[in-house]
mmCIF file with all atom_site columns, C-alpha atoms in Angstrom:
data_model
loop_
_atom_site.group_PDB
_atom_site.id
_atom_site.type_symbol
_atom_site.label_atom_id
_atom_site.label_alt_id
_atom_site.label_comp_id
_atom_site.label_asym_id
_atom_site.label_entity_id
_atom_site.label_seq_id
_atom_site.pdbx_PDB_ins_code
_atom_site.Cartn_x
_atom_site.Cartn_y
_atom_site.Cartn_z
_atom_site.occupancy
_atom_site.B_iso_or_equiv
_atom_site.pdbx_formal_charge
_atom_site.auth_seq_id
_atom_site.auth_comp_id
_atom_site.auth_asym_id
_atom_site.auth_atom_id
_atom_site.pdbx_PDB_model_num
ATOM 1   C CA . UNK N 1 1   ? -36.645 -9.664 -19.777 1.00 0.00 ? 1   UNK N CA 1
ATOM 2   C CA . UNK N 1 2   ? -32.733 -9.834 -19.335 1.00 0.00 ? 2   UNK N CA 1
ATOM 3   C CA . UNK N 1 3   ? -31.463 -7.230 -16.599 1.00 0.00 ? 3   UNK N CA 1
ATOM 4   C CA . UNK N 1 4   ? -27.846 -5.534 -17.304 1.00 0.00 ? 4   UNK N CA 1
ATOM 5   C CA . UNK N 1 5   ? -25.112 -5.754 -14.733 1.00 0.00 ? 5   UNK N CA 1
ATOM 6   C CA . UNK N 1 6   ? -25.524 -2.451 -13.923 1.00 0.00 ? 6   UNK N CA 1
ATOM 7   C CA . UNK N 1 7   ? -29.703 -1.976 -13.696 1.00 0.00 ? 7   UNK N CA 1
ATOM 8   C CA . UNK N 1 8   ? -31.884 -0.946 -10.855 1.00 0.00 ? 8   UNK N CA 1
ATOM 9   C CA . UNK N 1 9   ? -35.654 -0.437 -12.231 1.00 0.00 ? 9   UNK N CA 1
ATOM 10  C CA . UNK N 1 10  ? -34.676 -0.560 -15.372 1.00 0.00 ? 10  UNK N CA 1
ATOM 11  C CA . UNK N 1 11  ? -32.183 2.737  -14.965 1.00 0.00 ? 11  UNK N CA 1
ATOM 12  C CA . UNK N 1 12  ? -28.537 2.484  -16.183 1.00 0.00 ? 12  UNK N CA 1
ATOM 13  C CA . UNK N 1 13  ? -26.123 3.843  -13.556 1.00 0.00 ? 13  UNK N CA 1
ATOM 14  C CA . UNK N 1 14  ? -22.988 4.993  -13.933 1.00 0.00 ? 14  UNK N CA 1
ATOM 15  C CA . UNK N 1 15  ? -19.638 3.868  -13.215 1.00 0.00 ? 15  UNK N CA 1
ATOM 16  C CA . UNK N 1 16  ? -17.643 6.109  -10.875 1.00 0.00 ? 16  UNK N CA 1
ATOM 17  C CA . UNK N 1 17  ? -14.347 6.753  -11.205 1.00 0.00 ? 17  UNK N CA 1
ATOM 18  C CA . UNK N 1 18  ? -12.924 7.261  -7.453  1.00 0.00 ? 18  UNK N CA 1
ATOM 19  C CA . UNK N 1 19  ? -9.295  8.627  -7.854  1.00 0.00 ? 19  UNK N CA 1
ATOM 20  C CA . UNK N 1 20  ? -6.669  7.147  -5.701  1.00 0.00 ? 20  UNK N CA 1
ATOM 21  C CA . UNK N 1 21  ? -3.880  8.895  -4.655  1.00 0.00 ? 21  UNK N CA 1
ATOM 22  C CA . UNK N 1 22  ? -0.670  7.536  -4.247  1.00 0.00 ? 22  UNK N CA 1
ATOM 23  C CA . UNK N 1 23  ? 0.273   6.156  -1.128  1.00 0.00 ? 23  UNK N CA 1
ATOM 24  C CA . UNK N 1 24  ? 2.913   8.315  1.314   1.00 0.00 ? 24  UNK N CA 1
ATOM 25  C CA . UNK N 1 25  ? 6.433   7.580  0.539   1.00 0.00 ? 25  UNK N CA 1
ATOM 26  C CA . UNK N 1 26  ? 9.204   7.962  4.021   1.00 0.00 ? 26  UNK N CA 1
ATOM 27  C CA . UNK N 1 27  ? 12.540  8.667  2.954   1.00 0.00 ? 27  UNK N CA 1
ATOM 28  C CA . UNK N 1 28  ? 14.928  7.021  5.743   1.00 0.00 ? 28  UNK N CA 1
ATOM 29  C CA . UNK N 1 29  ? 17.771  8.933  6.946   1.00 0.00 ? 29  UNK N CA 1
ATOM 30  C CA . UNK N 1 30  ? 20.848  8.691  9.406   1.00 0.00 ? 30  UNK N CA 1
ATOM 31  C CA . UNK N 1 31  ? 21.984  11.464 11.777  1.00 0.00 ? 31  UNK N CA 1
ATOM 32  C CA . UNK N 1 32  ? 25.236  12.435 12.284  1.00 0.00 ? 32  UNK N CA 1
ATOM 33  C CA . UNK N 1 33  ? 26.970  12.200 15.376  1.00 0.00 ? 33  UNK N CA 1
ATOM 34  C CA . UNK N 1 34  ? 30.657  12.441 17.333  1.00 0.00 ? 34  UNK N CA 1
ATOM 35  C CA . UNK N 1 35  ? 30.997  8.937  17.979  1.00 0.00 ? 35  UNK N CA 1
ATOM 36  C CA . UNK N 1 36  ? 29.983  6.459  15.689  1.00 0.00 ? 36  UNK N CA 1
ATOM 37  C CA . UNK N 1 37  ? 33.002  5.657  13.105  1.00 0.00 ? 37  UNK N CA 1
ATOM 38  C CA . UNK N 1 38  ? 32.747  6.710  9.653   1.00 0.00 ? 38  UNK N CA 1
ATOM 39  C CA . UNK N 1 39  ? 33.605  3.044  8.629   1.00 0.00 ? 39  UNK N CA 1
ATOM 40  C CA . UNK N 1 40  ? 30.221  1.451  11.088  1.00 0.00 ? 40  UNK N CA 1
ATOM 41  C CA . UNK N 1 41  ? 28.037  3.774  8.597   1.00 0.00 ? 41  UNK N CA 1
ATOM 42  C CA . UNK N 1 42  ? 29.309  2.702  5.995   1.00 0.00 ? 42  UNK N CA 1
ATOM 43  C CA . UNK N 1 43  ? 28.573  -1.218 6.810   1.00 0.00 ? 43  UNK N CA 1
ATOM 44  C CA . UNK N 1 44  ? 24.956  -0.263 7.681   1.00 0.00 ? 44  UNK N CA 1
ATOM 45  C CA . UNK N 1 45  ? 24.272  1.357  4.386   1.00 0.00 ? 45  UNK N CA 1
ATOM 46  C CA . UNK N 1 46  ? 25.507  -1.594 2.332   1.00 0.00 ? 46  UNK N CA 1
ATOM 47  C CA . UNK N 1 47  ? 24.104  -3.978 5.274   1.00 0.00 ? 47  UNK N CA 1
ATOM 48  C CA . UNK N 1 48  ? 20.349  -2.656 5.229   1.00 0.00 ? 48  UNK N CA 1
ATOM 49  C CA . UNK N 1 49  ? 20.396  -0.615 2.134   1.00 0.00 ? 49  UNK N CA 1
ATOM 50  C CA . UNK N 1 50  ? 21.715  -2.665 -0.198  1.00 0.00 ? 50  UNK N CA 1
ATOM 51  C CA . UNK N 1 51  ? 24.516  0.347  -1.105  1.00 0.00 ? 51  UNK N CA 1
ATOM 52  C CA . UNK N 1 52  ? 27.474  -0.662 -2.775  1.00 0.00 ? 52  UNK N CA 1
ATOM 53  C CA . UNK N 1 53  ? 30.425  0.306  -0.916  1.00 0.00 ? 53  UNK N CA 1
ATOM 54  C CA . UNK N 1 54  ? 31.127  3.844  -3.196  1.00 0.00 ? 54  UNK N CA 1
ATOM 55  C CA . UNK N 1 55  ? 27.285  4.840  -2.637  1.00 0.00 ? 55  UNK N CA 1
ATOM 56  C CA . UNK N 1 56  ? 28.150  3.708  0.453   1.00 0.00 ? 56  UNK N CA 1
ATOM 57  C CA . UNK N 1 57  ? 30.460  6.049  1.063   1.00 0.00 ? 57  UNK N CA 1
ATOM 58  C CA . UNK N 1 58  ? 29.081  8.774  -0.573  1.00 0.00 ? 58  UNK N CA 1
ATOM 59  C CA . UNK N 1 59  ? 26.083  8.721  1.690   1.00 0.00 ? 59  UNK N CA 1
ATOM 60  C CA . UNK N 1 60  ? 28.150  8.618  5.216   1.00 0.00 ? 60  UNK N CA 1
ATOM 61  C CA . UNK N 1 61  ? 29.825  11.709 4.014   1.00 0.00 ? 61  UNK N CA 1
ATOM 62  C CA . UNK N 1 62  ? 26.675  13.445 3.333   1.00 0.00 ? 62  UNK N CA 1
ATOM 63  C CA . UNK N 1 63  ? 25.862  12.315 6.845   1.00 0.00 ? 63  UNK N CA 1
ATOM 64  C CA . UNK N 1 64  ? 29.163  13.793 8.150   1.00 0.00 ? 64  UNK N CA 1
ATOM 65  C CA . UNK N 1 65  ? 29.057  16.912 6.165   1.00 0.00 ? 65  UNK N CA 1
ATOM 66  C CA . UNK N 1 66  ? 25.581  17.888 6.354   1.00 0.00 ? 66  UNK N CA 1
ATOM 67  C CA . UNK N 1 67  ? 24.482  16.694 9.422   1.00 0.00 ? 67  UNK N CA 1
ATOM 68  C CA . UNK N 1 68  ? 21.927  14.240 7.783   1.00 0.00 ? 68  UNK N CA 1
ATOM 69  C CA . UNK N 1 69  ? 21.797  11.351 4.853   1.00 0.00 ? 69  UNK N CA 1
ATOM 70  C CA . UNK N 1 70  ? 19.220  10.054 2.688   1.00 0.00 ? 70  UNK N CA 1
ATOM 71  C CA . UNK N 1 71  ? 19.514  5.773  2.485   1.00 0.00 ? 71  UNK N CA 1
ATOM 72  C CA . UNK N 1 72  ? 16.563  5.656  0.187   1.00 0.00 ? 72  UNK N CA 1
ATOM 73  C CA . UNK N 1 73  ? 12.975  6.384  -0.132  1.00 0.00 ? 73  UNK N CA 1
ATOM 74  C CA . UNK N 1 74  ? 9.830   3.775  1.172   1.00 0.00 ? 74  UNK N CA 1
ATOM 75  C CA . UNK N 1 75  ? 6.851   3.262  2.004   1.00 0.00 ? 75  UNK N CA 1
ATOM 76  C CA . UNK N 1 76  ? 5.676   3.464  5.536   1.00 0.00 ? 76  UNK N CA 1
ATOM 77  C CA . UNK N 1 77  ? 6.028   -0.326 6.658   1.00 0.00 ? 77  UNK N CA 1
ATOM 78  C CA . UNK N 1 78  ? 9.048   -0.642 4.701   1.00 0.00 ? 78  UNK N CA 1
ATOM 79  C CA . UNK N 1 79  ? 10.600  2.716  6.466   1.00 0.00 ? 79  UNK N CA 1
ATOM 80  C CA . UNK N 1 80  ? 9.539   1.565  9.539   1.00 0.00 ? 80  UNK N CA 1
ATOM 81  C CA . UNK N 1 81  ? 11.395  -1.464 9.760   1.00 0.00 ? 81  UNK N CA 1
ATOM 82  C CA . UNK N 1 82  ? 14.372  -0.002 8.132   1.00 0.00 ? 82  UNK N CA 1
ATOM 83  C CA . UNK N 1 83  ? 14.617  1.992  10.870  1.00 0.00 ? 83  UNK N CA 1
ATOM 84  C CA . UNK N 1 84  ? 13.596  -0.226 13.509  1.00 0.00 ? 84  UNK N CA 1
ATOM 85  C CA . UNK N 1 85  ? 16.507  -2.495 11.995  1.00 0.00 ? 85  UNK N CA 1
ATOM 86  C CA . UNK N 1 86  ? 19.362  0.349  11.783  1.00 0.00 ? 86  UNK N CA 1
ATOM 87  C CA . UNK N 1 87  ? 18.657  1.845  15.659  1.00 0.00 ? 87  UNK N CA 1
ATOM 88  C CA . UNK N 1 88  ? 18.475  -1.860 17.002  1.00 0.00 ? 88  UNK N CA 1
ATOM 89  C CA . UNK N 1 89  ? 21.783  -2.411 15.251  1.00 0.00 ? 89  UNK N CA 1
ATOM 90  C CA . UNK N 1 90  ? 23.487  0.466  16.435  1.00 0.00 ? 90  UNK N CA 1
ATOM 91  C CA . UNK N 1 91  ? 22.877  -0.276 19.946  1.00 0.00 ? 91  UNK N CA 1
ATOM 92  C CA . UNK N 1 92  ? 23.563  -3.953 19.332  1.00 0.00 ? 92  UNK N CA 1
ATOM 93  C CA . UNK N 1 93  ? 27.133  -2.510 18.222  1.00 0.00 ? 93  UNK N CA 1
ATOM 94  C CA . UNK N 1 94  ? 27.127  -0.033 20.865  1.00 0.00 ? 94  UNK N CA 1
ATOM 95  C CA . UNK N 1 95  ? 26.717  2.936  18.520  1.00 0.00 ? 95  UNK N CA 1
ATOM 96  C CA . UNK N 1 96  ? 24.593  6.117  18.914  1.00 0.00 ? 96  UNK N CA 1
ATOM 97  C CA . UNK N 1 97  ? 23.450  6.174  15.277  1.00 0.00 ? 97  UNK N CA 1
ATOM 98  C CA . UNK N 1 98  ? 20.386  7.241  15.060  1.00 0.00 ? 98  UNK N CA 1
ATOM 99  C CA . UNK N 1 99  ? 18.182  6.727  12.248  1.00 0.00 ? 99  UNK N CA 1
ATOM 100 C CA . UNK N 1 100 ? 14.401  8.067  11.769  1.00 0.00 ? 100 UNK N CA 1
ATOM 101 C CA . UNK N 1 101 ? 11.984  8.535  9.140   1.00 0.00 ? 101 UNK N CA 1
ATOM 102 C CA . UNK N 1 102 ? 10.637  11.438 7.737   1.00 0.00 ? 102 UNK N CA 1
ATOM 103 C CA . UNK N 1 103 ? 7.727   12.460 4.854   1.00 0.00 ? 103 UNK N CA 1
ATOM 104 C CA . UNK N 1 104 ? 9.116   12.574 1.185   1.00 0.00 ? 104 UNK N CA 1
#
């Protein structure tokens, strides 16, 4: 007697269909400040973001204007080290840019 793949005692089972969600997504964002120059914010969004210099722009005056600017939207790792990256920088550069990450 051949057995099917999916057989136990001679009973067909099911497949289950488990759904999967989506995994979180982080959007990365920089806070405004009084000290760092317009012009530094502008170098770490094309730096680490990959921003050409108008989007560039566009984003640090968000950032001055609203207190807050979005660089882009990840997932967790990715956001993480963006992050990581941008505050290290900062510092490096003696900056107090602060950048964090927060749920989409």
């Amino acid at each position: 007697m051949a057995t099917r793949p999916y057989d136990d005692d001679g009973a067909i089972l099911e497949a289950v269909k488990i759904p999967v969600k989506p995994p979180r997504r982080y959007q990365v964002v920089l806070l405004n400040d009084d000290f760092t120059p317009m012009d530094f914010v502008v170098e770490v969004l094309m730096r680490f973001f990959g921003m050409d210099e108008a989007k560039a722009v566009a984003v640090m005056m968000s950032v001055h204007s609203q207190g807050k600017g979005v660089c882009g939207v990840y997932s967790k790792e990715v956001a993480e080290m963006k992050v990581m990256q941008v505050n290290h920088y900062s510092r490096e550069n003696q900056h107090p840019l602060q950048c964090q990450m927060e749920i989409v």
